[in-house]
CSV table of C-alpha atoms in Angstrom, one decimal:
chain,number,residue,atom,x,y,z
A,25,UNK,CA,24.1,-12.1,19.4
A,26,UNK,CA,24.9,-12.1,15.4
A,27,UNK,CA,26.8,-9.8,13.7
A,28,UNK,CA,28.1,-9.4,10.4
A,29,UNK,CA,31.2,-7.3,9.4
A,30,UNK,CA,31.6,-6.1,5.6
A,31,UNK,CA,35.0,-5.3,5.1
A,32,UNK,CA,34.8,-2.2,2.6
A,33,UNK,CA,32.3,0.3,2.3
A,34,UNK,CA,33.0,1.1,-1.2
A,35,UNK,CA,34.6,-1.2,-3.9
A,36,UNK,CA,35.5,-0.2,-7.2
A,37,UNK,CA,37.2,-2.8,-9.7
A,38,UNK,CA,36.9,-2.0,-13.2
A,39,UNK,CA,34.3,-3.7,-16.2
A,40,UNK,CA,35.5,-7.8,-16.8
A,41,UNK,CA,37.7,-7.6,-13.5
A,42,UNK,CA,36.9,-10.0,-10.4
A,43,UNK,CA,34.4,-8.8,-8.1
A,44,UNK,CA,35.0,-9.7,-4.3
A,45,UNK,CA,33.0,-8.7,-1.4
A,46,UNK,CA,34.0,-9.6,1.9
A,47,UNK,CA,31.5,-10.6,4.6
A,48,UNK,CA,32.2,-11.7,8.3
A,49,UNK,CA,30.1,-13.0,10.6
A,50,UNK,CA,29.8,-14.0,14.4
A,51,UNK,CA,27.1,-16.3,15.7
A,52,UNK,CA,27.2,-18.9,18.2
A,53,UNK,CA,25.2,-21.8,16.1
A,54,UNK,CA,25.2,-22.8,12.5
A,55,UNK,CA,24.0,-19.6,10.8
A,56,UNK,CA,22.2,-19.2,7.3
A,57,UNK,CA,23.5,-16.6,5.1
A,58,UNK,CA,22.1,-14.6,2.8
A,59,UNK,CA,23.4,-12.0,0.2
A,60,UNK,CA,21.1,-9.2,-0.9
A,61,UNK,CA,21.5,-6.3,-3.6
A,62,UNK,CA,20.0,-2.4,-3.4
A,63,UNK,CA,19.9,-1.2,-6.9
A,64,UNK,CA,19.1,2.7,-6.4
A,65,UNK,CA,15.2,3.3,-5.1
A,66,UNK,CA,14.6,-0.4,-5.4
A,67,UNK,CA,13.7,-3.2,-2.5
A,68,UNK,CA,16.8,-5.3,-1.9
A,69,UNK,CA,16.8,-8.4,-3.5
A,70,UNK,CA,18.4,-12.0,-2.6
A,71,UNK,CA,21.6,-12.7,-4.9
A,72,UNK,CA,21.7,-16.0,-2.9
A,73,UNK,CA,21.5,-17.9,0.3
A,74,UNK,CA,23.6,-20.7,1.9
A,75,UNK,CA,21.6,-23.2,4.4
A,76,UNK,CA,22.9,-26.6,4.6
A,77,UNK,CA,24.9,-28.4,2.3
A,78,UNK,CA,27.2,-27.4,-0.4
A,79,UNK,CA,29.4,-24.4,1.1
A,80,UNK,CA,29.8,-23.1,-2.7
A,81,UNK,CA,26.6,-21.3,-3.5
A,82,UNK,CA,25.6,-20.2,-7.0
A,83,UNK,CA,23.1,-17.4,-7.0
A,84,UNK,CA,21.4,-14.7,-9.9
A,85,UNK,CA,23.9,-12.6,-12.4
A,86,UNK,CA,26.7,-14.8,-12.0
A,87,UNK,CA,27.7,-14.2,-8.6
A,88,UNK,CA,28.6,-17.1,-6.2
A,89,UNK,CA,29.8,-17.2,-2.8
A,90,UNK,CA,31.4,-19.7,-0.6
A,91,UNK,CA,31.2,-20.6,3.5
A,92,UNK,CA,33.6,-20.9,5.0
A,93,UNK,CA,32.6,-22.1,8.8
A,94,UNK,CA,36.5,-22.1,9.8
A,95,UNK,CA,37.1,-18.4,8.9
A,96,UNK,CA,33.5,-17.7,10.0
A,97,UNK,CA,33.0,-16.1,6.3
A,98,UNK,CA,30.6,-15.8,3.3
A,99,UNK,CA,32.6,-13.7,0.7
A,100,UNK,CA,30.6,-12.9,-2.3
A,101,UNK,CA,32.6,-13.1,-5.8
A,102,UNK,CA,31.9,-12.5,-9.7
A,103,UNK,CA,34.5,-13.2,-12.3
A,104,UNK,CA,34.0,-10.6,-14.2
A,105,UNK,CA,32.3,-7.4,-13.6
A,106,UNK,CA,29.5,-5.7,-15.7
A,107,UNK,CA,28.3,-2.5,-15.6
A,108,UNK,CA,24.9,-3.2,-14.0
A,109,UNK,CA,26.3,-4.6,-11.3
A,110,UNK,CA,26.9,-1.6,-9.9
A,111,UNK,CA,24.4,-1.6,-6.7
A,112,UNK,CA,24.6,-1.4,-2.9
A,113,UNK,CA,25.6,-5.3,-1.3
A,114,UNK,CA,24.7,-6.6,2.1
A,115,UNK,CA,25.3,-9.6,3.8
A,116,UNK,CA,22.9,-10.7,6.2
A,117,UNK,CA,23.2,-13.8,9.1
A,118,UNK,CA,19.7,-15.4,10.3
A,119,UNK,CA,20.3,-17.3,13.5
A,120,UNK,CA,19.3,-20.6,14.4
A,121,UNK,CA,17.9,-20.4,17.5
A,122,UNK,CA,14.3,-19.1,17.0
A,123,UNK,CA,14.9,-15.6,16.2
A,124,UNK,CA,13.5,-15.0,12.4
A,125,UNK,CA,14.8,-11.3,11.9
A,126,UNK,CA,18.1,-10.9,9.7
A,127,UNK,CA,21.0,-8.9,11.0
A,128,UNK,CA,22.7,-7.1,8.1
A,129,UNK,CA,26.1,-5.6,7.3
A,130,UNK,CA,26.6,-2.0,6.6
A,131,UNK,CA,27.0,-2.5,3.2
A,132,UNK,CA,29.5,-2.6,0.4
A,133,UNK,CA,28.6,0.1,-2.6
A,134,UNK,CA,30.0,-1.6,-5.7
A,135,UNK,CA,31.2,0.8,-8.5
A,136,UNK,CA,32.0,-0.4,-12.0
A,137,UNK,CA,34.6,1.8,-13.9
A,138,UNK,CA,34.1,1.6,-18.0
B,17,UNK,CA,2.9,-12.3,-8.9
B,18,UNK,CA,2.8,-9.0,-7.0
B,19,UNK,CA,5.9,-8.1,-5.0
B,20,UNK,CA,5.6,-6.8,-1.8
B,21,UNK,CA,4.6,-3.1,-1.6
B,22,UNK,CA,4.8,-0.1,0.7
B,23,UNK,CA,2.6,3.3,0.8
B,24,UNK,CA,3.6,6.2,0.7
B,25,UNK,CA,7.0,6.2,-1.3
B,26,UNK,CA,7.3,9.2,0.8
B,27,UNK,CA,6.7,11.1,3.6
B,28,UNK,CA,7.4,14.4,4.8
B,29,UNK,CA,6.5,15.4,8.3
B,30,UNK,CA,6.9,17.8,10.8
B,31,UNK,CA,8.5,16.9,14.5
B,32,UNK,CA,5.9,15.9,16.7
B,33,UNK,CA,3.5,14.3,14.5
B,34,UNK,CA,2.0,11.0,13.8
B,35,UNK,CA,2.6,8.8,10.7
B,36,UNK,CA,1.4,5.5,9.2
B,37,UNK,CA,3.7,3.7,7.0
B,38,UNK,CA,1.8,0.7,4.8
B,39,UNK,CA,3.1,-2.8,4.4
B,40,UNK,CA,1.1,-5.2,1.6
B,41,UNK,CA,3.1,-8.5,1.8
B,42,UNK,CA,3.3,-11.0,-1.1
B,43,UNK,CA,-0.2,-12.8,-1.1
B,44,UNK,CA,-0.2,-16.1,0.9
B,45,UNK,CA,3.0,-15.1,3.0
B,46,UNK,CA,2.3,-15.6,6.8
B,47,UNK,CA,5.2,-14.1,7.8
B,48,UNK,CA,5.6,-9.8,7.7
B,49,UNK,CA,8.7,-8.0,8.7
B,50,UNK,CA,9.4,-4.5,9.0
B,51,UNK,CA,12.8,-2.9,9.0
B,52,UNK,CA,14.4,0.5,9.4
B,53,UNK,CA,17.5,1.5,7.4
B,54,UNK,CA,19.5,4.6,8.1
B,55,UNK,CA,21.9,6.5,5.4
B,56,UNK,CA,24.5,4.6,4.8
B,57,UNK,CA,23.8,1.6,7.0
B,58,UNK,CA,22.0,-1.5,6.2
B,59,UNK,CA,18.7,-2.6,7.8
B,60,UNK,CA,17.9,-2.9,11.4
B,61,UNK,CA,15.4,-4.7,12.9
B,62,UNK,CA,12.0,-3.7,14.2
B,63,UNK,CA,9.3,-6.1,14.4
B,64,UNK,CA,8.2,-9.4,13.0
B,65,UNK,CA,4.5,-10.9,12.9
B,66,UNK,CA,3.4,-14.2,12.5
B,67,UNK,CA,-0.3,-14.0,11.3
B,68,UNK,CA,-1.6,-11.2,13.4
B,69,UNK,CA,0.4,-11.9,16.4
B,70,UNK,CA,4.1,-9.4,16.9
B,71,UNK,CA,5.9,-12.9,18.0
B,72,UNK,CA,9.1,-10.4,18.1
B,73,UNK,CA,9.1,-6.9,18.8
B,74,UNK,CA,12.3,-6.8,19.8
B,75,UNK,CA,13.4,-3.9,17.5
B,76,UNK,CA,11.5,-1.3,18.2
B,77,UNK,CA,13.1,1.6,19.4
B,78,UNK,CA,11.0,3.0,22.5
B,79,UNK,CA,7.0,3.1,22.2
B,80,UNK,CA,6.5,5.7,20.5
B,81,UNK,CA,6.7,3.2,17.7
B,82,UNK,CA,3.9,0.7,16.9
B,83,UNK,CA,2.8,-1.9,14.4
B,84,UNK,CA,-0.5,-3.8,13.6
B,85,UNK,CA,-1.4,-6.7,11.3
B,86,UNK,CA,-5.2,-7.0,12.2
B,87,UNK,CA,-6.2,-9.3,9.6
B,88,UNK,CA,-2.8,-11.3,9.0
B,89,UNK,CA,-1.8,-9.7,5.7
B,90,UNK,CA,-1.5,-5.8,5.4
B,91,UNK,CA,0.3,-4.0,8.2
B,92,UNK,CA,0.7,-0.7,9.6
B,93,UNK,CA,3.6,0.7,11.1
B,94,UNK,CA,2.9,3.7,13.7
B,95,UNK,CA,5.1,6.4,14.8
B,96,UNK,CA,4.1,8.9,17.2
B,97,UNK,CA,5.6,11.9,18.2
B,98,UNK,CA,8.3,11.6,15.5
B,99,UNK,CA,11.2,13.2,15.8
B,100,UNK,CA,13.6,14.2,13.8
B,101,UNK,CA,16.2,11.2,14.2
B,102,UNK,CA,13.0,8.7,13.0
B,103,UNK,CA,14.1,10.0,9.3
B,104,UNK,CA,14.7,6.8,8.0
B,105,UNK,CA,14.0,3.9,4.7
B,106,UNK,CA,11.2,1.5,6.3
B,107,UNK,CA,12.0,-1.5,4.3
B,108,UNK,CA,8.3,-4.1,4.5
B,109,UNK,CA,9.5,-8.0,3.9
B,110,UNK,CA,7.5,-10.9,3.7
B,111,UNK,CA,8.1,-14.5,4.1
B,112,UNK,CA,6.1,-17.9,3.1
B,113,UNK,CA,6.2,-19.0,6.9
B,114,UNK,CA,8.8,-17.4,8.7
B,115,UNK,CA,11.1,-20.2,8.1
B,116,UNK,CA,14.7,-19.1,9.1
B,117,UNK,CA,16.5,-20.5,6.1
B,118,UNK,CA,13.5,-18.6,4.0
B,119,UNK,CA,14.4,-16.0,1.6
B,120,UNK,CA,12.8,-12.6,3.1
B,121,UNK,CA,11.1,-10.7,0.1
B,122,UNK,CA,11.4,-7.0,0.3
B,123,UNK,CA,9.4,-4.2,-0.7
B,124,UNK,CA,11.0,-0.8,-2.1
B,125,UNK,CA,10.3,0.6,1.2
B,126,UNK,CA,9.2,4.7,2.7
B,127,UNK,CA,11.4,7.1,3.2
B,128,UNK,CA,10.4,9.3,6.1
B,129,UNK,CA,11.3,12.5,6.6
B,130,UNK,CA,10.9,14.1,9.6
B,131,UNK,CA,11.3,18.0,9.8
């Protein structure tokens, strides 16, 4: 079965610094990965999705992340923080064998400090 | 276009009794998931339709839960007998064809709260 493993719960860099969110996953096939944001009381909402193809994947808001099949990971990075970016972050792993639903991380909770 | 969205925003209920949660996918989208998210976790699972059939209703808990998408767009999430450790975000999501690359479109969800 898939999992995903966010290393982090809570991250706090400070406003212009890097932004990096770690995300693990285990699957036995090819997976597709997916990045979604939770602002408070909203639906989450897809940053950006890797299929096929490049491994560096450019999304909304300036974030990008890359995969990386040999460490199994799909780490989320901005290069310079702004205060709306402050949000909940999960990673998410849709397998490739048939099965549509997405299995999420837990959840990184991304604080910006002025 | 309209996002997908969910009725009520809220619910309050008492242990024991029966609630309906409302999905209204994206217009056009065959595809209709429904997911459960617990404080502090991210979203689980319950059941996705194709049209009107479940083709995977894997996620669902035990049966006192139950979902319906009679006419292959607006669907109804069921839970009998709540209890208390139902208290939960139901998160709605729709897709254009259930595609697995496809990006999954959520709604802002219900919060149930079960008393």
């Amino acid at each position: 079965a898939q999992s995903v493993t966010q290393l982090g719960s809570h991250v706090s860099v400070s406003e212009g610094a890097l932004v990096l969110l770690r995300c693990n996953y285990s699957s036995s096939v090819p997976p597709y990965l997916f990045w979604y944001v939770q602002y408070p009381n909203q639906g989450l909402q897809l940053l950006l999705k890797y299929t096929t193809g490049a491994t560096l994947v450019k999304g909304i808001n300036g974030f990008e992340a890359e995969f990386k099949k040999s460490e199994t990971s799909f780490h989320l990075t901005k290069p310079s923080a702004h205060m709306s970016d402050a949000a909940e972050y999960f990673c998410a792993v849709s397998d490739g064998q048939g099965a549509q639903k997405l299995v999420f991380g837990q959840g990184t909770r991304l604080t910006i400090n002025p | 276009g309209a996002g997908v969205s969910q009725t009520p925003s809220n619910k309050v209920t008492e242990k024991g009794k029966y609630v309906e949660l409302r999905c209204d996918p994206i217009s056009g989208h065959t595809a209709l998931y429904w997911y459960r998210q617990s404080l502090g976790q991210g979203p689980e699972f319950l059941i996705y339709f194709q049209g009107t059939g479940a083709a995977d209703d894997s996620g669902l808990p035990n049966d006192r839960f139950f979902a319906v998408r009679p006419e292959g767009s607006v669907s109804t999430l069921k839970i009998q007998r709540t209890e208390r450790g139902d208290s939960a975000v139901y998160l709605c999501a729709s897709s254009l064809e259930g595609g697995l690359q496809e990006t999954q479109y959520f709604g802002p969800g219900t919060r149930l709260l079960v008393l």
